[in-house]
PDB file of C-alpha atoms in Angstrom:
ATOM      1  CA  UNK A   1      -0.045   0.037  -0.097  1.00  0.00           C
ATOM      2  CA  UNK A   2       1.240   3.587  -0.864  1.00  0.00           C
ATOM      3  CA  UNK A   3       2.575   5.595   2.104  1.00  0.00           C
ATOM      4  CA  UNK A   4       1.880   9.287   2.813  1.00  0.00           C
ATOM      5  CA  UNK A   5       3.816  11.712   5.061  1.00  0.00           C
ATOM      6  CA  UNK A   6       1.536  13.694   7.300  1.00  0.00           C
ATOM      7  CA  UNK A   7       2.865  16.859   8.742  1.00  0.00           C
ATOM      8  CA  UNK A   8       0.558  17.925  11.669  1.00  0.00           C
ATOM      9  CA  UNK A   9       0.483  21.398  13.187  1.00  0.00           C
ATOM     10  CA  UNK A  10       2.240  21.582  16.533  1.00  0.00           C
ATOM     11  CA  UNK A  11      -1.023  22.584  18.275  1.00  0.00           C
ATOM     12  CA  UNK A  12      -2.607  19.189  17.186  1.00  0.00           C
ATOM     13  CA  UNK A  13       0.329  16.809  18.053  1.00  0.00           C
ATOM     14  CA  UNK A  14      -0.865  16.048  21.520  1.00  0.00           C
ATOM     15  CA  UNK A  15      -3.821  14.219  19.905  1.00  0.00           C
ATOM     16  CA  UNK A  16      -1.519  11.929  18.163  1.00  0.00           C
ATOM     17  CA  UNK A  17      -0.138   8.653  19.640  1.00  0.00           C
ATOM     18  CA  UNK A  18       2.943   9.426  21.681  1.00  0.00           C
ATOM     19  CA  UNK A  19       5.190   7.636  19.227  1.00  0.00           C
ATOM     20  CA  UNK A  20       3.933   9.917  16.291  1.00  0.00           C
ATOM     21  CA  UNK A  21       4.572  13.293  17.862  1.00  0.00           C
ATOM     22  CA  UNK A  22       7.562  14.221  15.885  1.00  0.00           C
ATOM     23  CA  UNK A  23       7.838  16.453  13.005  1.00  0.00           C
ATOM     24  CA  UNK A  24       5.871  14.139  10.682  1.00  0.00           C
ATOM     25  CA  UNK A  25       4.069  10.819  10.597  1.00  0.00           C
ATOM     26  CA  UNK A  26       4.487   8.301   7.844  1.00  0.00           C
ATOM     27  CA  UNK A  27       1.347   6.135   7.318  1.00  0.00           C
ATOM     28  CA  UNK A  28      -0.096   3.561   4.860  1.00  0.00           C
ATOM     29  CA  UNK A  29      -2.953   5.339   2.905  1.00  0.00           C
ATOM     30  CA  UNK A  30      -5.111   3.888   0.093  1.00  0.00           C
ATOM     31  CA  UNK A  31      -5.661   6.243  -2.785  1.00  0.00           C
ATOM     32  CA  UNK A  32      -9.388   5.968  -2.051  1.00  0.00           C
ATOM     33  CA  UNK A  33      -9.017   7.219   1.541  1.00  0.00           C
ATOM     34  CA  UNK A  34     -10.143  10.718   2.355  1.00  0.00           C
ATOM     35  CA  UNK A  35      -8.238  13.233   4.215  1.00  0.00           C
ATOM     36  CA  UNK A  36     -10.673  13.128   7.134  1.00  0.00           C
ATOM     37  CA  UNK A  37     -10.437   9.377   7.418  1.00  0.00           C
ATOM     38  CA  UNK A  38      -6.660   9.559   7.546  1.00  0.00           C
ATOM     39  CA  UNK A  39      -6.766  12.133  10.250  1.00  0.00           C
ATOM     40  CA  UNK A  40      -9.260  10.004  12.185  1.00  0.00           C
ATOM     41  CA  UNK A  41      -6.844   7.040  12.009  1.00  0.00           C
ATOM     42  CA  UNK A  42      -4.189   9.231  13.567  1.00  0.00           C
ATOM     43  CA  UNK A  43      -6.673  10.442  16.365  1.00  0.00           C
ATOM     44  CA  UNK A  44      -7.402  13.886  15.214  1.00  0.00           C
ATOM     45  CA  UNK A  45     -11.127  14.922  14.803  1.00  0.00           C
ATOM     46  CA  UNK A  46     -12.015  16.884  11.834  1.00  0.00           C
ATOM     47  CA  UNK A  47     -13.452  19.541  14.073  1.00  0.00           C
ATOM     48  CA  UNK A  48      -9.962  20.381  15.227  1.00  0.00           C
ATOM     49  CA  UNK A  49      -8.563  20.840  11.631  1.00  0.00           C
ATOM     50  CA  UNK A  50      -8.884  24.116   9.605  1.00  0.00           C
ATOM     51  CA  UNK A  51      -7.416  23.231   6.249  1.00  0.00           C
ATOM     52  CA  UNK A  52      -4.857  20.845   4.675  1.00  0.00           C
ATOM     53  CA  UNK A  53      -2.579  20.619   1.767  1.00  0.00           C
ATOM     54  CA  UNK A  54      -2.415  17.610  -0.365  1.00  0.00           C
ATOM     55  CA  UNK A  55       0.914  17.635  -2.212  1.00  0.00           C
ATOM     56  CA  UNK A  56       0.821  21.442  -2.002  1.00  0.00           C
ATOM     57  CA  UNK A  57      -2.867  21.687  -3.075  1.00  0.00           C
ATOM     58  CA  UNK A  58      -4.777  23.446  -0.373  1.00  0.00           C
ATOM     59  CA  UNK A  59      -8.196  22.329   0.699  1.00  0.00           C
ATOM     60  CA  UNK A  60     -10.589  24.025   3.055  1.00  0.00           C
ATOM     61  CA  UNK A  61     -12.202  22.529   6.147  1.00  0.00           C
ATOM     62  CA  UNK A  62     -15.425  21.687   4.149  1.00  0.00           C
ATOM     63  CA  UNK A  63     -13.493  19.635   1.697  1.00  0.00           C
ATOM     64  CA  UNK A  64     -11.652  17.266   4.246  1.00  0.00           C
ATOM     65  CA  UNK A  65     -14.392  14.646   4.216  1.00  0.00           C
ATOM     66  CA  UNK A  66     -14.679  14.553   0.315  1.00  0.00           C
ATOM     67  CA  UNK A  67     -10.989  14.870  -0.764  1.00  0.00           C
ATOM     68  CA  UNK A  68      -9.185  11.590  -1.440  1.00  0.00           C
ATOM     69  CA  UNK A  69      -5.485  11.112  -0.855  1.00  0.00           C
ATOM     70  CA  UNK A  70      -5.015   9.648  -4.404  1.00  0.00           C
ATOM     71  CA  UNK A  71      -1.434   9.098  -5.214  1.00  0.00           C
ATOM     72  CA  UNK A  72      -0.287  12.037  -3.130  1.00  0.00           C
ATOM     73  CA  UNK A  73       2.846  11.518  -0.958  1.00  0.00           C
ATOM     74  CA  UNK A  74       2.419  14.468   1.562  1.00  0.00           C
ATOM     75  CA  UNK A  75      -0.406  15.956   3.490  1.00  0.00           C
ATOM     76  CA  UNK A  76       0.127  19.119   5.725  1.00  0.00           C
ATOM     77  CA  UNK A  77      -2.523  19.760   8.497  1.00  0.00           C
ATOM     78  CA  UNK A  78      -3.393  23.062   9.947  1.00  0.00           C
ATOM     79  CA  UNK A  79      -5.276  23.684  13.143  1.00  0.00           C
ATOM     80  CA  UNK A  80      -8.675  25.382  13.058  1.00  0.00           C
ATOM     81  CA  UNK A  81      -8.787  29.133  12.784  1.00  0.00           C
ATOM     82  CA  UNK A  82     -10.165  31.197  15.691  1.00  0.00           C
ATOM     83  CA  UNK A  83     -12.854  32.368  15.806  1.00  0.00           C
ATOM     84  CA  UNK A  84     -14.386  29.497  13.814  1.00  0.00           C
ATOM     85  CA  UNK A  85     -17.799  29.873  12.122  1.00  0.00           C
ATOM     86  CA  UNK A  86     -20.555  29.063  14.545  1.00  0.00           C
ATOM     87  CA  UNK A  87     -24.272  28.867  14.603  1.00  0.00           C
ATOM     88  CA  UNK A  88     -24.325  30.178  18.227  1.00  0.00           C
ATOM     89  CA  UNK A  89     -26.065  27.196  19.408  1.00  0.00           C
ATOM     90  CA  UNK A  90     -24.210  24.673  21.576  1.00  0.00           C
ATOM     91  CA  UNK A  91     -24.577  21.056  22.839  1.00  0.00           C
ATOM     92  CA  UNK A  92     -22.514  19.686  25.622  1.00  0.00           C
ATOM     93  CA  UNK A  93     -21.900  16.102  26.694  1.00  0.00           C
ATOM     94  CA  UNK A  94     -22.170  14.572  30.091  1.00  0.00           C
ATOM     95  CA  UNK A  95     -18.615  15.630  31.274  1.00  0.00           C
ATOM     96  CA  UNK A  96     -19.323  19.238  30.869  1.00  0.00           C
ATOM     97  CA  UNK A  97     -22.182  20.236  33.294  1.00  0.00           C
ATOM     98  CA  UNK A  98     -20.208  22.956  35.113  1.00  0.00           C
ATOM     99  CA  UNK A  99     -19.174  24.466  31.753  1.00  0.00           C
ATOM    100  CA  UNK A 100     -22.935  24.384  30.529  1.00  0.00           C
ATOM    101  CA  UNK A 101     -23.950  26.447  33.567  1.00  0.00           C
ATOM    102  CA  UNK A 102     -21.286  28.977  33.066  1.00  0.00           C
ATOM    103  CA  UNK A 103     -22.007  29.281  29.306  1.00  0.00           C
ATOM    104  CA  UNK A 104     -25.849  29.850  30.199  1.00  0.00           C
ATOM    105  CA  UNK A 105     -24.763  32.485  32.824  1.00  0.00           C
ATOM    106  CA  UNK A 106     -23.323  34.423  29.764  1.00  0.00           C
ATOM    107  CA  UNK A 107     -26.562  34.032  27.913  1.00  0.00           C
ATOM    108  CA  UNK A 108     -25.365  31.256  25.495  1.00  0.00           C
ATOM    109  CA  UNK A 109     -27.851  28.647  24.136  1.00  0.00           C
ATOM    110  CA  UNK A 110     -26.221  25.683  25.781  1.00  0.00           C
ATOM    111  CA  UNK A 111     -28.138  22.455  25.491  1.00  0.00           C
ATOM    112  CA  UNK A 112     -27.177  19.693  28.058  1.00  0.00           C
ATOM    113  CA  UNK A 113     -28.710  16.192  28.100  1.00  0.00           C
ATOM    114  CA  UNK A 114     -26.461  14.070  30.355  1.00  0.00           C
ATOM    115  CA  UNK A 115     -28.612  10.972  29.741  1.00  0.00           C
ATOM    116  CA  UNK A 116     -28.197  11.012  25.929  1.00  0.00           C
ATOM    117  CA  UNK A 117     -25.894   8.523  24.462  1.00  0.00           C
ATOM    118  CA  UNK A 118     -23.360   9.389  21.729  1.00  0.00           C
ATOM    119  CA  UNK A 119     -25.703   8.614  18.868  1.00  0.00           C
ATOM    120  CA  UNK A 120     -28.306  10.876  20.148  1.00  0.00           C
ATOM    121  CA  UNK A 121     -25.939  13.620  20.763  1.00  0.00           C
ATOM    122  CA  UNK A 122     -24.539  13.499  17.289  1.00  0.00           C
ATOM    123  CA  UNK A 123     -28.024  13.390  15.799  1.00  0.00           C
ATOM    124  CA  UNK A 124     -29.132  16.341  17.831  1.00  0.00           C
ATOM    125  CA  UNK A 125     -26.060  18.278  16.750  1.00  0.00           C
ATOM    126  CA  UNK A 126     -26.821  17.632  13.065  1.00  0.00           C
ATOM    127  CA  UNK A 127     -30.757  18.241  13.358  1.00  0.00           C
ATOM    128  CA  UNK A 128     -30.373  21.666  15.331  1.00  0.00           C
ATOM    129  CA  UNK A 129     -27.074  22.670  13.946  1.00  0.00           C
ATOM    130  CA  UNK A 130     -25.370  22.907  17.236  1.00  0.00           C
ATOM    131  CA  UNK A 131     -21.633  22.976  17.991  1.00  0.00           C
ATOM    132  CA  UNK A 132     -20.956  19.768  19.893  1.00  0.00           C
ATOM    133  CA  UNK A 133     -18.682  20.384  22.804  1.00  0.00           C
ATOM    134  CA  UNK A 134     -17.100  17.269  24.273  1.00  0.00           C
ATOM    135  CA  UNK A 135     -14.141  15.756  26.175  1.00  0.00           C
ATOM    136  CA  UNK A 136     -14.620  12.588  24.144  1.00  0.00           C
ATOM    137  CA  UNK A 137     -12.726  12.745  20.804  1.00  0.00           C
ATOM    138  CA  UNK A 138     -14.485   9.487  19.705  1.00  0.00           C
ATOM    139  CA  UNK A 139     -17.851  11.316  19.693  1.00  0.00           C
ATOM    140  CA  UNK A 140     -16.359  13.873  17.123  1.00  0.00           C
ATOM    141  CA  UNK A 141     -15.531  11.134  14.792  1.00  0.00           C
ATOM    142  CA  UNK A 142     -19.069  10.496  14.040  1.00  0.00           C
ATOM    143  CA  UNK A 143     -20.073  11.614  10.565  1.00  0.00           C
ATOM    144  CA  UNK A 144     -23.363  13.016  11.557  1.00  0.00           C
ATOM    145  CA  UNK A 145     -21.923  15.679  13.899  1.00  0.00           C
ATOM    146  CA  UNK A 146     -22.668  19.168  12.557  1.00  0.00           C
ATOM    147  CA  UNK A 147     -19.432  20.765  13.992  1.00  0.00           C
ATOM    148  CA  UNK A 148     -17.928  21.168  17.417  1.00  0.00           C
ATOM    149  CA  UNK A 149     -14.840  21.215  19.424  1.00  0.00           C
ATOM    150  CA  UNK A 150     -12.716  18.922  21.612  1.00  0.00           C
ATOM    151  CA  UNK A 151     -12.534  20.364  25.119  1.00  0.00           C
ATOM    152  CA  UNK A 152      -9.094  19.299  26.135  1.00  0.00           C
ATOM    153  CA  UNK A 153      -8.612  20.836  29.553  1.00  0.00           C
ATOM    154  CA  UNK A 154     -10.268  19.431  32.643  1.00  0.00           C
ATOM    155  CA  UNK A 155     -10.325  22.908  34.280  1.00  0.00           C
ATOM    156  CA  UNK A 156     -13.646  24.721  33.843  1.00  0.00           C
ATOM    157  CA  UNK A 157     -12.051  28.086  33.775  1.00  0.00           C
ATOM    158  CA  UNK A 158      -9.782  27.052  31.014  1.00  0.00           C
ATOM    159  CA  UNK A 159     -12.698  25.380  29.218  1.00  0.00           C
ATOM    160  CA  UNK A 160     -14.767  28.651  29.196  1.00  0.00           C
ATOM    161  CA  UNK A 161     -11.769  30.591  28.114  1.00  0.00           C
ATOM    162  CA  UNK A 162     -11.310  28.109  25.211  1.00  0.00           C
ATOM    163  CA  UNK A 163     -14.920  28.252  24.148  1.00  0.00           C
ATOM    164  CA  UNK A 164     -15.095  32.035  24.186  1.00  0.00           C
ATOM    165  CA  UNK A 165     -11.880  32.267  22.238  1.00  0.00           C
ATOM    166  CA  UNK A 166     -12.693  29.482  19.652  1.00  0.00           C
ATOM    167  CA  UNK A 167     -16.198  30.652  18.843  1.00  0.00           C
ATOM    168  CA  UNK A 168     -16.377  34.416  19.867  1.00  0.00           C
ATOM    169  CA  UNK A 169     -20.082  33.948  20.644  1.00  0.00           C
ATOM    170  CA  UNK A 170     -22.365  37.072  21.325  1.00  0.00           C
ATOM    171  CA  UNK A 171     -22.862  37.188  25.122  1.00  0.00           C
ATOM    172  CA  UNK A 172     -25.861  38.316  26.840  1.00  0.00           C
ATOM    173  CA  UNK A 173     -25.373  37.746  30.630  1.00  0.00           C
ATOM    174  CA  UNK A 174     -28.104  37.038  33.076  1.00  0.00           C
ATOM    175  CA  UNK A 175     -30.732  36.324  30.298  1.00  0.00           C
ATOM    176  CA  UNK A 176     -30.819  32.431  30.636  1.00  0.00           C
ATOM    177  CA  UNK A 177     -31.803  29.932  33.283  1.00  0.00           C
ATOM    178  CA  UNK A 178     -28.815  28.190  34.711  1.00  0.00           C
ATOM    179  CA  UNK A 179     -30.851  24.994  35.323  1.00  0.00           C
ATOM    180  CA  UNK A 180     -32.527  24.471  31.851  1.00  0.00           C
ATOM    181  CA  UNK A 181     -31.093  27.033  29.496  1.00  0.00           C
ATOM    182  CA  UNK A 182     -34.417  28.778  28.674  1.00  0.00           C
ATOM    183  CA  UNK A 183     -34.931  32.572  28.566  1.00  0.00           C
ATOM    184  CA  UNK A 184     -35.680  34.567  31.518  1.00  0.00           C
ATOM    185  CA  UNK A 185     -38.503  37.036  31.808  1.00  0.00           C
ATOM    186  CA  UNK A 186     -38.890  39.886  34.327  1.00  0.00           C
ATOM    187  CA  UNK A 187     -41.838  39.125  36.733  1.00  0.00           C
ATOM    188  CA  UNK A 188     -43.583  41.211  39.375  1.00  0.00           C
ATOM    189  CA  UNK A 189     -42.700  40.323  42.990  1.00  0.00           C
ATOM    190  CA  UNK A 190     -46.268  39.409  43.743  1.00  0.00           C
ATOM    191  CA  UNK A 191     -46.343  36.640  40.931  1.00  0.00           C
ATOM    192  CA  UNK A 192     -43.404  34.847  42.651  1.00  0.00           C
ATOM    193  CA  UNK A 193     -44.031  35.545  46.371  1.00  0.00           C
ATOM    194  CA  UNK A 194     -45.040  32.019  47.108  1.00  0.00           C
ATOM    195  CA  UNK A 195     -41.677  30.750  45.833  1.00  0.00           C
ATOM    196  CA  UNK A 196     -39.530  33.003  47.954  1.00  0.00           C
ATOM    197  CA  UNK A 197     -38.482  33.688  51.573  1.00  0.00           C
ATOM    198  CA  UNK A 198     -40.173  36.555  53.379  1.00  0.00           C
ATOM    199  CA  UNK A 199     -36.642  38.078  53.933  1.00  0.00           C
ATOM    200  CA  UNK A 200     -35.971  37.989  50.161  1.00  0.00           C
ATOM    201  CA  UNK A 201     -39.308  39.732  49.428  1.00  0.00           C
ATOM    202  CA  UNK A 202     -38.393  42.496  51.944  1.00  0.00           C
ATOM    203  CA  UNK A 203     -35.023  43.047  50.644  1.00  0.00           C
ATOM    204  CA  UNK A 204     -35.264  42.748  46.912  1.00  0.00           C
ATOM    205  CA  UNK A 205     -37.685  44.227  44.281  1.00  0.00           C
ATOM    206  CA  UNK A 206     -36.454  43.057  40.940  1.00  0.00           C
ATOM    207  CA  UNK A 207     -37.155  39.370  39.950  1.00  0.00           C
ATOM    208  CA  UNK A 208     -36.934  37.216  36.759  1.00  0.00           C
ATOM    209  CA  UNK A 209     -38.442  33.703  36.137  1.00  0.00           C
ATOM    210  CA  UNK A 210     -37.466  31.062  33.710  1.00  0.00           C
ATOM    211  CA  UNK A 211     -39.977  30.792  31.011  1.00  0.00           C
ATOM    212  CA  UNK A 212     -39.629  26.985  31.024  1.00  0.00           C
ATOM    213  CA  UNK A 213     -39.051  25.642  34.487  1.00  0.00           C
ATOM    214  CA  UNK A 214     -40.259  28.652  36.562  1.00  0.00           C
ATOM    215  CA  UNK A 215     -37.121  28.919  38.605  1.00  0.00           C
ATOM    216  CA  UNK A 216     -36.852  32.539  40.085  1.00  0.00           C
ATOM    217  CA  UNK A 217     -33.711  34.745  39.935  1.00  0.00           C
ATOM    218  CA  UNK A 218     -33.024  38.066  41.525  1.00  0.00           C
ATOM    219  CA  UNK A 219     -29.838  40.293  42.271  1.00  0.00           C
ATOM    220  CA  UNK A 220     -28.584  39.216  45.664  1.00  0.00           C
ATOM    221  CA  UNK A 221     -25.726  38.956  48.154  1.00  0.00           C
ATOM    222  CA  UNK A 222     -25.127  35.341  47.145  1.00  0.00           C
ATOM    223  CA  UNK A 223     -24.253  36.239  43.383  1.00  0.00           C
ATOM    224  CA  UNK A 224     -20.841  37.652  44.033  1.00  0.00           C
ATOM    225  CA  UNK A 225     -19.006  34.478  42.659  1.00  0.00           C
ATOM    226  CA  UNK A 226     -21.245  34.556  39.556  1.00  0.00           C
ATOM    227  CA  UNK A 227     -20.600  38.372  39.047  1.00  0.00           C
ATOM    228  CA  UNK A 228     -16.820  37.750  39.052  1.00  0.00           C
ATOM    229  CA  UNK A 229     -17.388  35.085  36.316  1.00  0.00           C
ATOM    230  CA  UNK A 230     -19.127  37.454  34.218  1.00  0.00           C
ATOM    231  CA  UNK A 231     -16.804  40.367  34.725  1.00  0.00           C
ATOM    232  CA  UNK A 232     -13.950  38.013  33.685  1.00  0.00           C
ATOM    233  CA  UNK A 233     -15.722  37.176  30.454  1.00  0.00           C
ATOM    234  CA  UNK A 234     -17.461  40.329  29.552  1.00  0.00           C
ATOM    235  CA  UNK A 235     -16.176  43.217  31.866  1.00  0.00           C
ATOM    236  CA  UNK A 236     -19.654  43.654  33.042  1.00  0.00           C
ATOM    237  CA  UNK A 237     -20.870  43.666  36.677  1.00  0.00           C
ATOM    238  CA  UNK A 238     -24.487  42.685  37.308  1.00  0.00           C
ATOM    239  CA  UNK A 239     -25.369  40.092  39.842  1.00  0.00           C
ATOM    240  CA  UNK A 240     -28.027  37.458  40.244  1.00  0.00           C
ATOM    241  CA  UNK A 241     -29.252  34.819  42.932  1.00  0.00           C
ATOM    242  CA  UNK A 242     -31.729  32.068  42.415  1.00  0.00           C
ATOM    243  CA  UNK A 243     -34.339  29.913  44.130  1.00  0.00           C
ATOM    244  CA  UNK A 244     -37.546  28.236  43.476  1.00  0.00           C
TER     245      UNK A 244
END
Protein backbone atom coordinates (compact mmCIF):
# COMPACT_ATOMS: atom_id res chain seq x y z
CA UNK A 1 0.00 0.00 0.00
CA UNK A 2 1.31 3.52 -0.81
CA UNK A 3 2.61 5.61 2.05
CA UNK A 4 1.92 9.25 2.81
CA UNK A 5 3.85 11.66 5.03
CA UNK A 6 1.57 13.67 7.33
CA UNK A 7 2.84 16.92 8.81
CA UNK A 8 0.58 17.94 11.69
CA UNK A 9 0.39 21.42 13.18
CA UNK A 10 2.20 21.62 16.52
CA UNK A 11 -1.01 22.49 18.38
CA UNK A 12 -2.58 19.20 17.25
CA UNK A 13 0.28 16.84 18.02
CA UNK A 14 -0.89 16.08 21.53
CA UNK A 15 -3.82 14.27 19.89
CA UNK A 16 -1.50 11.86 18.11
CA UNK A 17 -0.19 8.64 19.65
CA UNK A 18 2.93 9.43 21.66
CA UNK A 19 5.18 7.64 19.16
CA UNK A 20 3.92 9.90 16.34
CA UNK A 21 4.44 13.32 17.90
CA UNK A 22 7.57 14.20 15.97
CA UNK A 23 7.86 16.51 12.96
CA UNK A 24 5.89 14.15 10.73
CA UNK A 25 4.11 10.81 10.59
CA UNK A 26 4.47 8.22 7.83
CA UNK A 27 1.37 6.12 7.29
CA UNK A 28 -0.06 3.65 4.79
CA UNK A 29 -2.92 5.27 2.90
CA UNK A 30 -5.10 3.84 0.16
CA UNK A 31 -5.72 6.22 -2.78
CA UNK A 32 -9.45 6.09 -2.05
CA UNK A 33 -9.00 7.18 1.57
CA UNK A 34 -10.20 10.68 2.40
CA UNK A 35 -8.13 13.22 4.29
CA UNK A 36 -10.70 13.15 7.10
CA UNK A 37 -10.41 9.37 7.48
CA UNK A 38 -6.62 9.56 7.53
CA UNK A 39 -6.81 12.16 10.31
CA UNK A 40 -9.27 10.05 12.26
CA UNK A 41 -6.93 7.05 12.07
CA UNK A 42 -4.24 9.30 13.55
CA UNK A 43 -6.60 10.39 16.34
CA UNK A 44 -7.39 13.92 15.15
CA UNK A 45 -11.10 14.84 14.83
CA UNK A 46 -12.00 16.89 11.76
CA UNK A 47 -13.48 19.54 14.06
CA UNK A 48 -9.94 20.42 15.16
CA UNK A 49 -8.56 20.88 11.64
CA UNK A 50 -8.87 24.08 9.65
CA UNK A 51 -7.38 23.26 6.29
CA UNK A 52 -4.91 20.83 4.74
CA UNK A 53 -2.57 20.71 1.79
CA UNK A 54 -2.36 17.55 -0.31
CA UNK A 55 0.93 17.62 -2.22
CA UNK A 56 0.79 21.41 -1.99
CA UNK A 57 -2.83 21.71 -3.12
CA UNK A 58 -4.71 23.45 -0.32
CA UNK A 59 -8.22 22.38 0.64
CA UNK A 60 -10.58 24.02 3.10
CA UNK A 61 -12.21 22.54 6.16
CA UNK A 62 -15.40 21.70 4.26
CA UNK A 63 -13.50 19.53 1.76
CA UNK A 64 -11.69 17.31 4.27
CA UNK A 65 -14.39 14.63 4.16
CA UNK A 66 -14.60 14.54 0.35
CA UNK A 67 -10.97 14.91 -0.77
CA UNK A 68 -9.18 11.62 -1.40
CA UNK A 69 -5.49 11.01 -0.86
CA UNK A 70 -5.08 9.64 -4.39
CA UNK A 71 -1.43 9.11 -5.25
CA UNK A 72 -0.26 11.99 -3.07
CA UNK A 73 2.83 11.60 -0.95
CA UNK A 74 2.43 14.42 1.59
CA UNK A 75 -0.42 15.94 3.60
CA UNK A 76 0.07 19.09 5.69
CA UNK A 77 -2.54 19.68 8.38
CA UNK A 78 -3.34 23.06 9.95
CA UNK A 79 -5.32 23.68 13.14
CA UNK A 80 -8.72 25.37 13.15
CA UNK A 81 -8.67 29.13 12.81
CA UNK A 82 -10.11 31.25 15.60
CA UNK A 83 -12.80 32.35 15.76
CA UNK A 84 -14.32 29.56 13.74
CA UNK A 85 -17.76 29.86 12.12
CA UNK A 86 -20.53 29.08 14.57
CA UNK A 87 -24.30 28.82 14.65
CA UNK A 88 -24.26 30.28 18.17
CA UNK A 89 -26.03 27.14 19.39
CA UNK A 90 -24.15 24.64 21.55
CA UNK A 91 -24.62 21.09 22.81
CA UNK A 92 -22.48 19.72 25.64
CA UNK A 93 -21.89 16.14 26.72
CA UNK A 94 -22.23 14.58 30.17
CA UNK A 95 -18.69 15.60 31.24
CA UNK A 96 -19.33 19.34 30.84
CA UNK A 97 -22.16 20.16 33.23
CA UNK A 98 -20.30 22.95 35.04
CA UNK A 99 -19.20 24.50 31.75
CA UNK A 100 -22.83 24.38 30.59
CA UNK A 101 -23.99 26.44 33.56
CA UNK A 102 -21.26 29.02 33.03
CA UNK A 103 -22.15 29.36 29.36
CA UNK A 104 -25.81 29.84 30.27
CA UNK A 105 -24.78 32.48 32.81
CA UNK A 106 -23.30 34.39 29.87
CA UNK A 107 -26.52 34.06 27.89
CA UNK A 108 -25.39 31.31 25.52
CA UNK A 109 -27.83 28.72 24.16
CA UNK A 110 -26.13 25.68 25.69
CA UNK A 111 -28.14 22.44 25.57
CA UNK A 112 -27.19 19.69 28.00
CA UNK A 113 -28.69 16.21 28.12
CA UNK A 114 -26.46 14.08 30.38
CA UNK A 115 -28.54 10.94 29.79
CA UNK A 116 -28.21 11.01 25.98
CA UNK A 117 -25.84 8.49 24.40
CA UNK A 118 -23.33 9.36 21.68
CA UNK A 119 -25.67 8.60 18.79
CA UNK A 120 -28.38 10.91 20.18
CA UNK A 121 -25.89 13.71 20.80
CA UNK A 122 -24.50 13.45 17.27
CA UNK A 123 -28.00 13.36 15.77
CA UNK A 124 -29.13 16.39 17.77
CA UNK A 125 -26.02 18.31 16.75
CA UNK A 126 -26.92 17.66 13.11
CA UNK A 127 -30.67 18.28 13.39
CA UNK A 128 -30.38 21.54 15.36
CA UNK A 129 -27.06 22.68 13.82
CA UNK A 130 -25.44 22.86 17.25
CA UNK A 131 -21.72 22.96 17.94
CA UNK A 132 -20.99 19.78 19.90
CA UNK A 133 -18.56 20.35 22.78
CA UNK A 134 -17.09 17.23 24.31
CA UNK A 135 -14.13 15.75 26.16
CA UNK A 136 -14.58 12.53 24.14
CA UNK A 137 -12.81 12.76 20.81
CA UNK A 138 -14.47 9.54 19.66
CA UNK A 139 -17.81 11.35 19.69
CA UNK A 140 -16.45 13.91 17.23
CA UNK A 141 -15.47 11.12 14.82
CA UNK A 142 -19.15 10.53 14.07
CA UNK A 143 -19.99 11.75 10.57
CA UNK A 144 -23.41 13.03 11.63
CA UNK A 145 -21.93 15.68 13.96
CA UNK A 146 -22.66 19.15 12.57
CA UNK A 147 -19.48 20.72 13.99
CA UNK A 148 -17.94 21.26 17.38
CA UNK A 149 -14.80 21.23 19.43
CA UNK A 150 -12.75 18.90 21.57
CA UNK A 151 -12.49 20.39 25.07
CA UNK A 152 -9.02 19.33 26.11
CA UNK A 153 -8.67 20.88 29.56
CA UNK A 154 -10.26 19.45 32.68
CA UNK A 155 -10.31 22.88 34.34
CA UNK A 156 -13.62 24.70 33.87
CA UNK A 157 -12.02 28.17 33.79
CA UNK A 158 -9.74 27.06 30.96
CA UNK A 159 -12.68 25.36 29.24
CA UNK A 160 -14.73 28.56 29.21
CA UNK A 161 -11.78 30.64 28.01
CA UNK A 162 -11.26 28.14 25.21
CA UNK A 163 -14.91 28.24 24.09
CA UNK A 164 -15.06 32.05 24.14
CA UNK A 165 -11.81 32.32 22.20
CA UNK A 166 -12.68 29.62 19.71
CA UNK A 167 -16.24 30.66 18.84
CA UNK A 168 -16.37 34.35 19.88
CA UNK A 169 -20.12 34.03 20.60
CA UNK A 170 -22.31 37.04 21.29
CA UNK A 171 -22.87 37.22 25.05
CA UNK A 172 -25.99 38.32 26.92
CA UNK A 173 -25.33 37.72 30.65
CA UNK A 174 -28.18 37.03 33.06
CA UNK A 175 -30.72 36.26 30.34
CA UNK A 176 -30.90 32.44 30.62
CA UNK A 177 -31.83 29.95 33.28
CA UNK A 178 -28.81 28.16 34.73
CA UNK A 179 -30.87 25.00 35.29
CA UNK A 180 -32.49 24.41 31.89
CA UNK A 181 -31.06 27.10 29.59
CA UNK A 182 -34.39 28.72 28.65
CA UNK A 183 -34.77 32.50 28.51
CA UNK A 184 -35.67 34.54 31.59
CA UNK A 185 -38.45 37.10 31.78
CA UNK A 186 -38.94 39.91 34.29
CA UNK A 187 -41.80 39.22 36.68
CA UNK A 188 -43.56 41.25 39.41
CA UNK A 189 -42.68 40.25 42.97
CA UNK A 190 -46.31 39.44 43.71
CA UNK A 191 -46.31 36.67 41.07
CA UNK A 192 -43.38 34.82 42.65
CA UNK A 193 -43.99 35.60 46.34
CA UNK A 194 -45.00 32.04 47.11
CA UNK A 195 -41.63 30.76 45.86
CA UNK A 196 -39.51 33.12 47.98
CA UNK A 197 -38.54 33.55 51.61
CA UNK A 198 -40.13 36.55 53.39
CA UNK A 199 -36.71 38.12 53.90
CA UNK A 200 -36.01 38.00 50.19
CA UNK A 201 -39.29 39.76 49.40
CA UNK A 202 -38.48 42.49 51.92
CA UNK A 203 -34.96 43.03 50.59
CA UNK A 204 -35.29 42.76 46.82
CA UNK A 205 -37.69 44.24 44.28
CA UNK A 206 -36.47 43.02 40.87
CA UNK A 207 -37.10 39.39 39.87
CA UNK A 208 -36.91 37.24 36.76
CA UNK A 209 -38.45 33.83 36.13
CA UNK A 210 -37.49 31.06 33.73
CA UNK A 211 -39.97 30.81 30.89
CA UNK A 212 -39.62 27.02 30.95
CA UNK A 213 -39.06 25.66 34.46
CA UNK A 214 -40.29 28.68 36.52
CA UNK A 215 -37.11 28.99 38.58
CA UNK A 216 -36.87 32.50 40.05
CA UNK A 217 -33.79 34.76 39.91
CA UNK A 218 -32.92 38.05 41.57
CA UNK A 219 -29.88 40.20 42.27
CA UNK A 220 -28.66 39.22 45.67
CA UNK A 221 -25.82 38.95 48.12
CA UNK A 222 -25.11 35.35 47.08
CA UNK A 223 -24.25 36.24 43.48
CA UNK A 224 -20.75 37.61 44.02
CA UNK A 225 -19.02 34.52 42.62
CA UNK A 226 -21.21 34.61 39.51
CA UNK A 227 -20.59 38.33 39.10
CA UNK A 228 -16.85 37.67 39.09
CA UNK A 229 -17.24 35.05 36.37
CA UNK A 230 -19.24 37.45 34.22
CA UNK A 231 -16.79 40.30 34.76
CA UNK A 232 -13.93 38.08 33.68
CA UNK A 233 -15.74 37.15 30.48
CA UNK A 234 -17.47 40.40 29.60
CA UNK A 235 -16.22 43.21 31.86
CA UNK A 236 -19.81 43.79 33.02
CA UNK A 237 -20.81 43.75 36.67
CA UNK A 238 -24.48 42.73 37.25
CA UNK A 239 -25.33 40.07 39.86
CA UNK A 240 -28.03 37.40 40.36
CA UNK A 241 -29.20 34.83 42.89
CA UNK A 242 -31.71 32.05 42.44
CA UNK A 243 -34.38 29.97 44.17
CA UNK A 244 -37.59 28.17 43.41
